[in-house]
Coordinates of C-alpha atoms and ligand atoms in Angstrom, one line a residue:
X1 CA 25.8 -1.7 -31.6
X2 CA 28.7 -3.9 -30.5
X3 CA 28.1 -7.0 -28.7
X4 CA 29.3 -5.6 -25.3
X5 CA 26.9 -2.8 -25.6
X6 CA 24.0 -4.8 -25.9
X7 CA 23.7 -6.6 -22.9
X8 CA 24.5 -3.6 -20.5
X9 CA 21.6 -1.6 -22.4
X10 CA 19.4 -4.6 -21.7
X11 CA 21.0 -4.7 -17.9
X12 CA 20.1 -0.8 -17.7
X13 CA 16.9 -0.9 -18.1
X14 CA 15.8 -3.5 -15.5
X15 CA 16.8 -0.8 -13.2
X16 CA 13.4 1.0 -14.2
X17 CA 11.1 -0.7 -12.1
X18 CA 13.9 -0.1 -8.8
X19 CA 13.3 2.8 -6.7
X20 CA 15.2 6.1 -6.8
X21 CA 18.6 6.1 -8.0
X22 CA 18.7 2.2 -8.5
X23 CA 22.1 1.1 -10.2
X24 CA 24.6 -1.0 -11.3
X25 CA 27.7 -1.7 -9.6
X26 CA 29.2 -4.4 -12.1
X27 CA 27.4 -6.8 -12.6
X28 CA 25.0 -6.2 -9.0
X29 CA 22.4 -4.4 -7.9
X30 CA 22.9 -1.3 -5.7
X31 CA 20.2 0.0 -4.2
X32 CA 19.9 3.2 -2.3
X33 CA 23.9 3.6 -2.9
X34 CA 24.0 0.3 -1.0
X35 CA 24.7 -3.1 -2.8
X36 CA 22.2 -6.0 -2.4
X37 CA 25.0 -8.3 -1.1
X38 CA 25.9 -6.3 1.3
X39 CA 21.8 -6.1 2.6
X40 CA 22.1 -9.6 2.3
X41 CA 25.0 -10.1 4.5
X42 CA 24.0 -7.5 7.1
X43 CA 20.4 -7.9 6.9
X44 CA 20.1 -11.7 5.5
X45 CA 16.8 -12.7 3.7
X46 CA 14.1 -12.4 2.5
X47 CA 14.0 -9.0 3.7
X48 CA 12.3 -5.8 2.3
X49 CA 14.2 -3.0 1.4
X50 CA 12.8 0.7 1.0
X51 CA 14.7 3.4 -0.7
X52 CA 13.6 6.6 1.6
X53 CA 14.8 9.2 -0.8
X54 CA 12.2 7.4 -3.5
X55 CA 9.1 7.4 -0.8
X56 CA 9.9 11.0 0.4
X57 CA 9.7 12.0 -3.3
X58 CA 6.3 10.3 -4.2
X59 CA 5.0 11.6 -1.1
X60 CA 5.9 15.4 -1.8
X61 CA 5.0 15.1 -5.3
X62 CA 1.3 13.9 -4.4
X63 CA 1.7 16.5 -1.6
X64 CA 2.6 19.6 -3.8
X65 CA 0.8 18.2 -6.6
X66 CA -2.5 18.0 -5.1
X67 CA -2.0 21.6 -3.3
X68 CA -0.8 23.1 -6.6
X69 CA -4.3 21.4 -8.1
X70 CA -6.3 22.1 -5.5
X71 CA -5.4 24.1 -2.5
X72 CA -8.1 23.5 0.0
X73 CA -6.6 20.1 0.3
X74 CA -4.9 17.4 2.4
X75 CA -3.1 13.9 1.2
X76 CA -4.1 11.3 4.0
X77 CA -1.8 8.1 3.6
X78 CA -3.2 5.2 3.6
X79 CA -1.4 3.0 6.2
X80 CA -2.8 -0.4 5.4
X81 CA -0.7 -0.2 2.5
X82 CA 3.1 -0.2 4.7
X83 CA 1.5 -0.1 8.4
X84 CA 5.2 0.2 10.4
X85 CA 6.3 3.0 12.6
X86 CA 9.0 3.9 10.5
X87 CA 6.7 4.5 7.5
X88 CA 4.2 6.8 9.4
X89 CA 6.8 9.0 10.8
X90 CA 8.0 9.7 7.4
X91 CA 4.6 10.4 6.6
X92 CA 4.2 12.4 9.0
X93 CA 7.3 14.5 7.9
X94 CA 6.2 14.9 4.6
X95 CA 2.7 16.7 6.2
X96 CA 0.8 13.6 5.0
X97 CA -2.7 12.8 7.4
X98 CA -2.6 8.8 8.5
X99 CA -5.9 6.7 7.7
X100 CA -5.8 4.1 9.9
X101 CA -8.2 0.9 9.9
X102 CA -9.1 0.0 13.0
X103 CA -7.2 0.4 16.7
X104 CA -3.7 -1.8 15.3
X105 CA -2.7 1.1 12.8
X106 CA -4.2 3.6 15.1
X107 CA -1.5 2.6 17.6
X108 CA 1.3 2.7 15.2
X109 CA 0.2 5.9 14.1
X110 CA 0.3 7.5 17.5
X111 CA 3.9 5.8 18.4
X112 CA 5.2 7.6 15.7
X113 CA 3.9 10.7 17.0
X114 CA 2.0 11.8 13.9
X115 CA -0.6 14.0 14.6
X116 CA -4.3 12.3 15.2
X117 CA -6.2 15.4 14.4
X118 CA -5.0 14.2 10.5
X119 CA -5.9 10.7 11.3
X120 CA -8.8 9.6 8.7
X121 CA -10.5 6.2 11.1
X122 CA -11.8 3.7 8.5
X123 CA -13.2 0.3 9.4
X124 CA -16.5 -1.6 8.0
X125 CA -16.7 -3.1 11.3
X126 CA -15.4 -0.9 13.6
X127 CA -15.7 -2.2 17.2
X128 CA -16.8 -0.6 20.6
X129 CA -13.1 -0.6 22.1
X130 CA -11.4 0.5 18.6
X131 CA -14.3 3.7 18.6
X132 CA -13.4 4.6 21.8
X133 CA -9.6 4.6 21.3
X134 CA -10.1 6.6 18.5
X135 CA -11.9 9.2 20.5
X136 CA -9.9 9.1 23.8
X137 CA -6.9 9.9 20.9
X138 CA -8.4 13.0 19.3
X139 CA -8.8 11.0 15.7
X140 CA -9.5 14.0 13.6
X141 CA -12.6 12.3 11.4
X142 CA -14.4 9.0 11.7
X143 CA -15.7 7.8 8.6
X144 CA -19.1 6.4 9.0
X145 CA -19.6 2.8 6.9
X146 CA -23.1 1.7 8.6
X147 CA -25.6 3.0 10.8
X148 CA -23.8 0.7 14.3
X149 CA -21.1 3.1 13.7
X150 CA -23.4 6.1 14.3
X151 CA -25.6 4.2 17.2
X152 CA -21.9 3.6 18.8
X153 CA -20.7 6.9 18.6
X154 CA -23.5 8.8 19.9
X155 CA -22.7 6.7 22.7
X156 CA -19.5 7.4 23.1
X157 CA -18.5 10.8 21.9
X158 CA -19.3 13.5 25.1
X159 CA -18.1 16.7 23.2
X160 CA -18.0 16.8 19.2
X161 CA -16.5 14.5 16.7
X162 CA -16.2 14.9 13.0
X163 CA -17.5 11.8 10.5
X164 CA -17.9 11.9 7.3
X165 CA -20.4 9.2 5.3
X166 CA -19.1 6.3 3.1
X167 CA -21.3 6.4 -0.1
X168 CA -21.2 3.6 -2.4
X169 CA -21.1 5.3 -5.9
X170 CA -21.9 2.2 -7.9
X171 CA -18.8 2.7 -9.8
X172 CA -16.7 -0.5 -10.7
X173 CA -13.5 -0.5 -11.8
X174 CA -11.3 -2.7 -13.6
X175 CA -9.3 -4.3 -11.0
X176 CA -9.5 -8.0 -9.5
X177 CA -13.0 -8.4 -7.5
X178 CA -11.4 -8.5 -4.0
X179 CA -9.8 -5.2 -4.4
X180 CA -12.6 -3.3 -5.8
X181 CA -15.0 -1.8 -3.5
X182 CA -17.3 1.2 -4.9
X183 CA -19.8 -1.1 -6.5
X184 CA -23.1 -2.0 -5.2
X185 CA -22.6 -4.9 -3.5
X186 CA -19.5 -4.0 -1.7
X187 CA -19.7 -5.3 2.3
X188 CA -17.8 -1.3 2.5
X189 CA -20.0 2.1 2.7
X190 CA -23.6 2.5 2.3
X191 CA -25.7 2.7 -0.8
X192 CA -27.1 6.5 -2.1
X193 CA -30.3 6.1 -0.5
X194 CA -29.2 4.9 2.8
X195 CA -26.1 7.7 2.8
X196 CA -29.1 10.2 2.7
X197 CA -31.0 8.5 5.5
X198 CA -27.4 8.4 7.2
X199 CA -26.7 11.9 6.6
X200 CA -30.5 13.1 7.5
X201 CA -29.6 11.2 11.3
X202 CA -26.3 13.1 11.4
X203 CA -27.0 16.3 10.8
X204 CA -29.6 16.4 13.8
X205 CA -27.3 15.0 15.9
X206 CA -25.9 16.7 19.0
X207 CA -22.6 15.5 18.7
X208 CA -21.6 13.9 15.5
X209 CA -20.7 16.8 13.2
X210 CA -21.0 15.6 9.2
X211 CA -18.4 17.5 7.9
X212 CA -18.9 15.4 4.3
X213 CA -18.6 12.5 2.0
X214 CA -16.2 9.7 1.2
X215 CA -15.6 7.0 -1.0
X216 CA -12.9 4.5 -2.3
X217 CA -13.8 2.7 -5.4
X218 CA -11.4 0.1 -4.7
X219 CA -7.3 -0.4 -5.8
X220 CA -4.8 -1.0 -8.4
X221 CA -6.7 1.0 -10.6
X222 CA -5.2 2.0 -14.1
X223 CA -7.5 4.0 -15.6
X224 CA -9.2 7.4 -14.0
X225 CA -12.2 7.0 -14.9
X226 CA -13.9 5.2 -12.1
X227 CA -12.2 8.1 -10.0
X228 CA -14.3 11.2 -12.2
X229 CA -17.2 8.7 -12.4
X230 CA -17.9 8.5 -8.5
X231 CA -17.1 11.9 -7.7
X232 CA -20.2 13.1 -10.8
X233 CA -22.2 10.3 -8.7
X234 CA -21.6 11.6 -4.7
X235 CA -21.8 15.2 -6.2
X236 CA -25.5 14.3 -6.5
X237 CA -26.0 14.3 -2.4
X238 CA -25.4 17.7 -2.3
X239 CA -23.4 20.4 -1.3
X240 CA -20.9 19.4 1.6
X241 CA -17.4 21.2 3.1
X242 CA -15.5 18.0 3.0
X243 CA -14.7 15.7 0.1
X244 CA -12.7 12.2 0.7
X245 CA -11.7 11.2 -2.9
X246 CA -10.3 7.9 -1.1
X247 CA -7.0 5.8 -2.8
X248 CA -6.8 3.4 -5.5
X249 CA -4.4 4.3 -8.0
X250 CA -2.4 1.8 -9.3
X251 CA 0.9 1.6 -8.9
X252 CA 3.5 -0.3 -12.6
X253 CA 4.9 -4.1 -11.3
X254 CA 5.9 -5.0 -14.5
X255 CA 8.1 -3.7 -17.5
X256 CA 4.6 -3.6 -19.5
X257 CA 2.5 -2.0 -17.8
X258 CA 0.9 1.5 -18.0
X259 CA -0.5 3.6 -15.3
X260 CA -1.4 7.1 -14.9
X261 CA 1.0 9.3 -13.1
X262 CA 0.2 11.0 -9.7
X263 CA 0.0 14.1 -11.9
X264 CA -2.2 12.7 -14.2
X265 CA -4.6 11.0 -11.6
X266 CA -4.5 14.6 -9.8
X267 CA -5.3 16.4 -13.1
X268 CA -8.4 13.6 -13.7
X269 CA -9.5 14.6 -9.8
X270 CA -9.4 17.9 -9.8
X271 CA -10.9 18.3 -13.3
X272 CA -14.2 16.5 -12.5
X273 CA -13.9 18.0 -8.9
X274 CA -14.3 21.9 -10.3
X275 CA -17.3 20.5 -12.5
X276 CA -19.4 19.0 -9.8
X277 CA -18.0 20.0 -6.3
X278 CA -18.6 23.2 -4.8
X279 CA -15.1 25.2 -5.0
X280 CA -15.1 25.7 -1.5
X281 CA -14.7 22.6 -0.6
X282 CA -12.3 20.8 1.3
X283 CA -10.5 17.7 -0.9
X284 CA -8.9 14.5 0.6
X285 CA -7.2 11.7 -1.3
X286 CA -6.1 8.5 0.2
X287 CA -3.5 7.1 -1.4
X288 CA -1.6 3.4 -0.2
X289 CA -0.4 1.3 -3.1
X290 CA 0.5 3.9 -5.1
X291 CA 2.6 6.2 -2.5
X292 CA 4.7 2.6 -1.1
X293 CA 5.0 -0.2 -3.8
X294 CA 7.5 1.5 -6.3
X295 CA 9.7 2.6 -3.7
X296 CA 10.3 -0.8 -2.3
X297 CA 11.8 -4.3 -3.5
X298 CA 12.0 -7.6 -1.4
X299 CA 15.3 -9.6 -1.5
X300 CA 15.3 -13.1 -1.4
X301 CA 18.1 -15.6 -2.0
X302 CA 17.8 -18.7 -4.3
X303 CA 17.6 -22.3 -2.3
X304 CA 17.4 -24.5 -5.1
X305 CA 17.0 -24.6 -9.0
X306 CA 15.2 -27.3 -10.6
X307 CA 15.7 -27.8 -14.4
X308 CA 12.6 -30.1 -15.9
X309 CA 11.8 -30.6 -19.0
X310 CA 8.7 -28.9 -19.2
X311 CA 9.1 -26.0 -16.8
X312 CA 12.7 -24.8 -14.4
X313 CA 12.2 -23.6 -11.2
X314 CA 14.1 -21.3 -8.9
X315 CA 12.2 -21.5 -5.3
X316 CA 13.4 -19.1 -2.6
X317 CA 13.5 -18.6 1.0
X318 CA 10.7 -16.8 1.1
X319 CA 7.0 -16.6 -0.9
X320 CA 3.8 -16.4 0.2
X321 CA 4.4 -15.9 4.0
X322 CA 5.8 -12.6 2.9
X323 CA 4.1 -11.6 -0.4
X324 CA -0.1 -12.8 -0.4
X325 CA -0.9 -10.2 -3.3
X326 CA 0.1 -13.1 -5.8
X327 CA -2.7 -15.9 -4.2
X328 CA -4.8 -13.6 -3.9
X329 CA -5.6 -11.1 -6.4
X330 CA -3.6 -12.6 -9.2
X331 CA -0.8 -9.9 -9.0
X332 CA 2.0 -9.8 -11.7
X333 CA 5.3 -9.0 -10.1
X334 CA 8.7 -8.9 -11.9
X335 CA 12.4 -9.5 -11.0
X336 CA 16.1 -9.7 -11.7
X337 CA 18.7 -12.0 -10.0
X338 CA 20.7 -8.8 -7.4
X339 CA 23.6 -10.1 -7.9
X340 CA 24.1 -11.0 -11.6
X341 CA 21.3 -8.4 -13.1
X342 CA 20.6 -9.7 -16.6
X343 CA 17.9 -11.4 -18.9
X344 CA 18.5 -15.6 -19.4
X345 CA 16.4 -18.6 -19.6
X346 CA 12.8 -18.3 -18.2
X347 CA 11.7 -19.7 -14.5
X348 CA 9.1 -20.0 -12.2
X349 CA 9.7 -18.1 -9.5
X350 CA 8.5 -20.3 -6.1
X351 CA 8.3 -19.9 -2.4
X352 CA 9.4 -22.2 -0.2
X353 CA 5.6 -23.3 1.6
X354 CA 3.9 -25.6 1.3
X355 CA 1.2 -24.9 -1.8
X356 CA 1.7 -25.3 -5.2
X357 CA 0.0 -21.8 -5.9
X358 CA 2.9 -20.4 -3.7
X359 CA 4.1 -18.7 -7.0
X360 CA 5.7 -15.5 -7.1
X361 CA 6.4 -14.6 -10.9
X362 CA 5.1 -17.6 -13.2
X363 CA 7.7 -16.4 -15.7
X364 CA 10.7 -14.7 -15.6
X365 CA 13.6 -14.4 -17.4
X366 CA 17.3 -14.9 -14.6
X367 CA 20.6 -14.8 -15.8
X368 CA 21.8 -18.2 -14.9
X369 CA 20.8 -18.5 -11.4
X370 CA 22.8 -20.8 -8.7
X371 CA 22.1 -21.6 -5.2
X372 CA 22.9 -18.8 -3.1
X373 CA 22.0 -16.0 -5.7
X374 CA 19.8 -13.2 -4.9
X375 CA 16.5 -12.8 -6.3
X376 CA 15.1 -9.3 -6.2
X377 CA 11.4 -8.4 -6.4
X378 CA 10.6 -5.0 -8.2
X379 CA 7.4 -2.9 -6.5
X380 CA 7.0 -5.1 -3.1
X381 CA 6.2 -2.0 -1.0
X382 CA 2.5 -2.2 -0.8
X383 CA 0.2 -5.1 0.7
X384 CA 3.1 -7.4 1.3
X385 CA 4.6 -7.1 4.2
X386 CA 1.1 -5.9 5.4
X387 CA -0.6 -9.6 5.0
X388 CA 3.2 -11.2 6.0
X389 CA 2.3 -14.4 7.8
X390 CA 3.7 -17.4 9.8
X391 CA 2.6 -19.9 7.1
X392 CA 4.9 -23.3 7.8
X393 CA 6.5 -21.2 10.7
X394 CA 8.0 -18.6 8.5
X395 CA 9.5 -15.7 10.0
X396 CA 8.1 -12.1 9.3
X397 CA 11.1 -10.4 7.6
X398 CA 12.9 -7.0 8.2
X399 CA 12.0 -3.8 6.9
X400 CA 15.5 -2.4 6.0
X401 CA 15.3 1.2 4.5
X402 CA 18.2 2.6 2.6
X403 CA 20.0 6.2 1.9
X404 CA 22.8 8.0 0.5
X405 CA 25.0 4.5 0.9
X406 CA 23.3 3.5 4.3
X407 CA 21.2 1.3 5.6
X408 CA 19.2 0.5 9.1
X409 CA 16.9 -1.7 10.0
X410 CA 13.6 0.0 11.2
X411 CA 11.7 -3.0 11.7
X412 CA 13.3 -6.5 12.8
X413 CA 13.3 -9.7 11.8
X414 CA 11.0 -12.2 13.5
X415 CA 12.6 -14.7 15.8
X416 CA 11.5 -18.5 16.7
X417 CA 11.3 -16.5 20.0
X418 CA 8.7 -14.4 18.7
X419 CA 6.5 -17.3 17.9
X420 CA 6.6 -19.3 20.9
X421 CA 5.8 -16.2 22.6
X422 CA 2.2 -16.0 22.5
X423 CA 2.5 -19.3 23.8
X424 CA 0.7 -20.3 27.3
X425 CA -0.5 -23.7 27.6
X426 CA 1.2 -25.0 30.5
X427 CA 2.5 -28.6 30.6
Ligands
PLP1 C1 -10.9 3.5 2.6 C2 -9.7 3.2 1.9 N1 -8.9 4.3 1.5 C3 -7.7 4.1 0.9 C4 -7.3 2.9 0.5 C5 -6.0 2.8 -0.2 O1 -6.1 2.2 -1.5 P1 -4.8 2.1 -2.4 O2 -3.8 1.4 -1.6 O3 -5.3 1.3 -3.5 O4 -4.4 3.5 -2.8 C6 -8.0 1.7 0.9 C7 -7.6 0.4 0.5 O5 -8.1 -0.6 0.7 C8 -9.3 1.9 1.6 O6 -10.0 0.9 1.9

């Protein structure tokens, strides 16, 4: 291998963890067919940037892939993951249902025009107003987390709704503790006994029709076990039409990870499905992280570098107003400078706010970065611009999605406007 040949293999493959056709125009990063500088210059930073080839593909392939597997079936997204108009129109276009959590991504959801009778209504505390929205809306299913959500809907509901009940499976999986929900404990769903209580109530009432079961064993799951162990465990509440298998897959942020593919979670799903679910049943996954993160990246551009002895830092303009999953579950993320893509010395990757564990990569390797570089962070598409903030007066930032050498903005940039607009103390 000649000297010159080594480097550009190196370059080549830090394209894998970039969505779609991801590439290299010199020495720069061209996402989309567009070129990070030019997003920067158009769009400025941090901004996120979605490749909507790469999001219609993952959504078709757990589309097909589920109806190949199984098909008495539907893919619900779930919105939490990416909750922006944009995103649930495409959604929408790719025949996905919409679970929304609570009346925020209900509204979204509508604006877009999906269809509610696909909308999957989540919420452990689901209130009054956000019930009755859902029900003036024609949400297809309400999923039932506690008995309130029953005592409310029996008020509410005139004609017929369907619910389906969240079980706790006492299944935990190996993911941080805020992110995993199916055991025990969890604040979500209710326990075996109390789902049979809950379903005993429903199916005497007049006009909440239980249609099934759900659960969600929580997210950023690698392995499918937990998956096959919770369906064995809800299978033991009976027979039921409906099955809501619920999300959690996890989606690759670094070069060395592993993580089942969609076809491979689909095969562990449907395999434990035909040995303990009726085979007429209806099957609904969930999927959030693992439909958005990959096909997203967030550019950011360098605003200092600090060289110490012990540890070099390159801080950028954005952080932990726009990416949380860091702080708090710990998340791994990795990155390339956009504009000079290339391994180098090691840094710590910082935001610019105010809090030492305002960390976005603890180590990674850039290619001699300068002031004014770009920074771009692989896999930023899910639970990032979802929990984006105002921390030290930061501005939300774009959501910029990119095709066949074009880009548009479908969701602007805050404004210092924007945040003196709630304002209404009068002096
Ligand atoms: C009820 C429910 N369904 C689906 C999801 C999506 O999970 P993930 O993004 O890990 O696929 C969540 C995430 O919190 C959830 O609470």
């Amino acid at each position: 291998m000649s000297s010159q040949e080594g480097p550009d293999i190196e370059r080549e493959s830090l394209l894998e963890l970039f969505p779609g056709r991801a590439a290299l125009q010199g020495d720069e990063l061209v996402i989309g067919g567009v070129a990070a500088s030019a997003l920067a210059e158009q769009f400025d930073t941090p901004a996120l940037i979605i490749d909507e080839e790469a999001l219609r593909a993952r959504a078709q392939r757990y589309r097909e892939g589920f109806a190949q597997r199984w098909p008495n079936s539907r893919v619900i997204w779930a919105s939490k993951s990416l909750p922006c108009t944009a995103l649930y129109r495409v959604m929408h276009e790719q025949g996905l249902g919409i679970d929304v959590a609570g009346g925020g991504e209900l509204a979204m959801a509508l604006r877009a025009g999906a269809d509610p009778s696909t909308f999957v209504l989540h919420g452990n505390a689901k209130s009054d107003r956000e019930l009755a929205m859902a029900v003036e809306a024609g949400v297809g299913t309400v999923v039932i987390d506690n008995f309130d959500d029953i005592d409310r809907l029996e008020r509410l509901v005139r004609g017929e709704q369907a619910v389906l009940v969240r079980v706790l499976p006492s299944v935990s999986a190996d993911t941080h503790d805020a992110i995993s929900t199916g055991h025990a404990n969890s604040k979500f769903g209710l326990s075996m006994s109390d789902a049979r209580r809950a379903i005993d109530r429903l199916r005497a009432s007049d006009t909440l029709r239980l249609d099934g079961l759900h659960f969600h064993v929580g997210s950023q799951i690698l392995d499918t076990a937990p998956f096959t162990r919770a369906i064995e465990a809800v299978a033991q509440l009976g027979d039921f039409a409906v099955y809501d298998l619920g999300g959690g897959l996890g989606a690759r942020y670094t070069y060395d990870m592993r993580v089942p593919s969609i076809e491979e979670y689909l095969d562990a799903l449907v395999g434990a499905a035909r040995e303990h679910l009726p085979s007429s049943a209806r099957l609904l996954i969930e999927p959030g992280r693992s439909m958005v993160a990959e096909a997203a990246m967030t550019l950011y551009r360098v605003v200092t570098v600090k060289r110490n002895a012990q540890r070099s830092f390159v801080a950028v303009d954005g952080g932990m107003g726009d990416n949380l999953e860091v702080s708090l579950y710990g998340q791994a993320f990795d990155a390339t400078l956009a504009n000079r893509v290339g391994r180098g010395d090691s840094y710590a990757l910082v935001g610019r706010h105010c809090e030492s564990g305002d960390q976005l990569i603890e180590s990674v390797e850039l290619r001699d970065p300068v002031v004014g570089d770009l920074v771009a962070v692989a896999v930023t598409g899910a639970y990032c611009l979802t929990m984006a903030n105002n921390y030290n007066g930061a501005l939300r930032p774009p959501i910029i999605m990119v095709r066949d050498g074009h880009a548009r903005e479908v969701l602007r940039r805050e404004t210092y406007d924007d945040l003196l607009r709630r304002d209404c103390d009068v002096f």
